[in-house]
Amino acid sequence: MRAIVLFSGGLDSSLAAKVVKDLGIEVQLVNFKTNLCTCSSCAKHGRVDTSQFMGLEVKTVFVFEEFMEMVTHPKYGYGANMNPCLDCRIFMLRKAKEMMRSEGAAFVITGEVLGQRPMSQMIHQIKIAERDSGMEGL
């Protein structure tokens, strides 16, 4: 069995990937690159590429143009600092669903922490993202 992991390199997605890998499920780490955040700026904020510790490679998918279209016209509006949290989550889940088919994956792992981010990680918003992305049950 195989799973797609929406991988930021942060603690939450890293732990989720490790737990599922340790269960014997093959994981494909995927990072959507928008060019709005670079590795060097993430490193300055304490972000580490934890994939190296798990012996996994990260597949980087460049989505700048599609992402910018979503940012300029978010269905659900903005969070702090012009941050379209819910729309961004829906966007990434749709892209992950496309990858599931090509990668032969059975489900997607996000590493989200319920209640951590008020605009996208509350149960109501997670259910909206699941529904709008077509990822119910996946």
Coordinates of C-alpha atoms in Angstrom, one line a residue:
M1 CA 0.0 0.0 0.0
R2 CA 1.2 3.5 -0.8
A3 CA 0.3 7.0 0.5
I4 CA 1.0 10.6 -0.6
V5 CA 2.3 12.8 2.2
L6 CA 1.8 16.6 1.9
F7 CA 5.3 17.4 3.2
S8 CA 6.3 20.8 4.4
G9 CA 9.5 19.6 6.2
G10 CA 8.0 20.8 9.5
L11 CA 7.3 18.7 12.5
D12 CA 3.7 17.8 11.9
S13 CA 4.1 16.4 8.3
S14 CA 7.4 14.7 9.3
L15 CA 5.8 12.9 12.3
A16 CA 2.8 11.8 10.2
A17 CA 5.0 10.4 7.5
K18 CA 7.2 8.6 10.0
V19 CA 4.3 7.0 11.8
V20 CA 2.7 5.7 8.6
K21 CA 6.1 4.5 7.2
D22 CA 6.7 2.6 10.5
L23 CA 3.3 0.9 9.9
G24 CA 4.8 -0.6 6.8
I25 CA 3.1 1.7 4.3
E26 CA 5.2 3.1 1.5
V27 CA 5.1 6.9 1.5
Q28 CA 5.8 9.4 -1.2
L29 CA 6.7 12.8 0.2
V30 CA 5.4 15.7 -1.9
N31 CA 6.2 19.4 -1.5
F32 CA 4.3 21.9 -3.5
K33 CA 6.7 24.8 -4.4
T34 CA 5.1 28.2 -4.9
N35 CA 8.4 30.3 -5.0
L36 CA 6.8 32.4 -2.2
C37 CA 9.0 30.6 0.3
T38 CA 12.5 29.5 -0.3
C39 CA 14.5 26.9 1.6
S40 CA 16.9 29.5 2.9
S41 CA 14.1 31.6 4.5
C42 CA 12.5 28.4 6.0
A43 CA 15.9 27.5 7.4
K44 CA 16.1 30.9 9.1
H45 CA 12.8 30.1 10.9
G46 CA 14.0 26.7 12.1
R47 CA 12.5 24.6 9.4
V48 CA 14.6 21.5 8.7
D49 CA 14.2 19.0 5.8
T50 CA 13.5 16.0 8.0
S51 CA 13.1 13.7 5.0
Q52 CA 16.8 12.9 5.1
F53 CA 16.4 11.3 8.6
M54 CA 13.7 9.0 7.2
G55 CA 15.7 7.9 4.2
L56 CA 13.1 9.3 1.8
E57 CA 13.2 11.6 -1.1
V58 CA 10.9 14.6 -1.5
K59 CA 9.1 15.0 -4.8
T60 CA 8.9 18.8 -5.5
V61 CA 6.0 19.9 -7.6
F62 CA 6.1 23.5 -8.9
V63 CA 2.6 25.1 -8.8
F64 CA 3.3 28.9 -8.8
E65 CA 0.9 30.0 -11.5
E66 CA -2.0 27.8 -10.4
F67 CA -1.3 28.8 -6.8
M68 CA -1.3 32.6 -7.6
E69 CA -4.6 32.3 -9.4
M70 CA -6.0 30.8 -6.2
V71 CA -4.4 33.4 -4.0
T72 CA -5.9 36.3 -6.0
H73 CA -9.4 34.8 -6.1
P74 CA -9.9 32.7 -2.9
K75 CA -13.4 31.3 -2.5
Y76 CA -13.2 31.3 1.3
G77 CA -11.2 34.6 1.8
Y78 CA -8.0 35.4 3.7
G79 CA -6.5 34.7 7.1
A80 CA -3.8 36.9 8.5
N81 CA -1.4 38.6 6.1
M82 CA -3.3 37.8 2.9
N83 CA -3.1 34.1 3.7
P84 CA -5.8 32.0 2.0
C85 CA -5.6 29.1 4.4
L86 CA -8.7 27.1 3.5
D87 CA -8.4 27.7 -0.2
C88 CA -4.7 26.7 -0.1
R89 CA -5.6 23.5 1.7
I90 CA -8.2 22.6 -0.9
F91 CA -5.7 23.5 -3.7
M92 CA -3.1 21.1 -2.2
L93 CA -5.5 18.3 -1.6
R94 CA -6.8 18.5 -5.3
K95 CA -3.2 18.3 -6.5
A96 CA -2.5 15.4 -4.2
K97 CA -5.6 13.6 -5.5
E98 CA -4.2 14.0 -9.0
M99 CA -0.9 12.5 -7.8
M100 CA -2.6 9.6 -6.1
R101 CA -3.6 8.2 -9.5
S102 CA -0.2 8.6 -11.1
E103 CA 1.7 7.3 -8.1
G104 CA -0.7 4.4 -7.3
A105 CA -1.4 5.7 -3.8
A106 CA -4.5 4.7 -1.7
F107 CA -4.7 7.8 0.5
V108 CA -3.2 11.2 1.4
I109 CA -1.5 12.2 4.7
T110 CA -1.5 15.8 5.7
G111 CA -0.1 15.9 9.2
E112 CA -2.6 18.5 10.2
V113 CA -3.2 19.2 13.9
L114 CA -6.8 19.8 14.7
G115 CA -7.2 23.3 16.2
Q116 CA -3.7 24.5 15.5
R117 CA -4.6 27.0 12.8
P118 CA -8.0 28.7 13.2
M119 CA -8.6 29.4 9.5
S120 CA -7.8 25.9 8.2
Q121 CA -7.4 23.3 10.9
M122 CA -10.7 23.3 12.7
I123 CA -13.0 20.3 12.1
H124 CA -15.5 22.3 10.1
Q125 CA -12.8 23.7 7.7
I126 CA -11.2 20.3 7.3
K127 CA -14.5 18.8 6.3
I128 CA -15.0 21.7 3.8
A129 CA -11.5 21.1 2.3
E130 CA -12.2 17.3 2.1
R131 CA -15.5 17.9 0.3
D132 CA -14.4 20.7 -2.0
S133 CA -11.2 18.8 -3.0
G134 CA -13.1 15.5 -3.7
M135 CA -11.0 13.7 -1.1
E136 CA -13.8 12.3 1.1
G137 CA -12.4 9.3 2.8
L138 CA -9.0 9.5 1.2

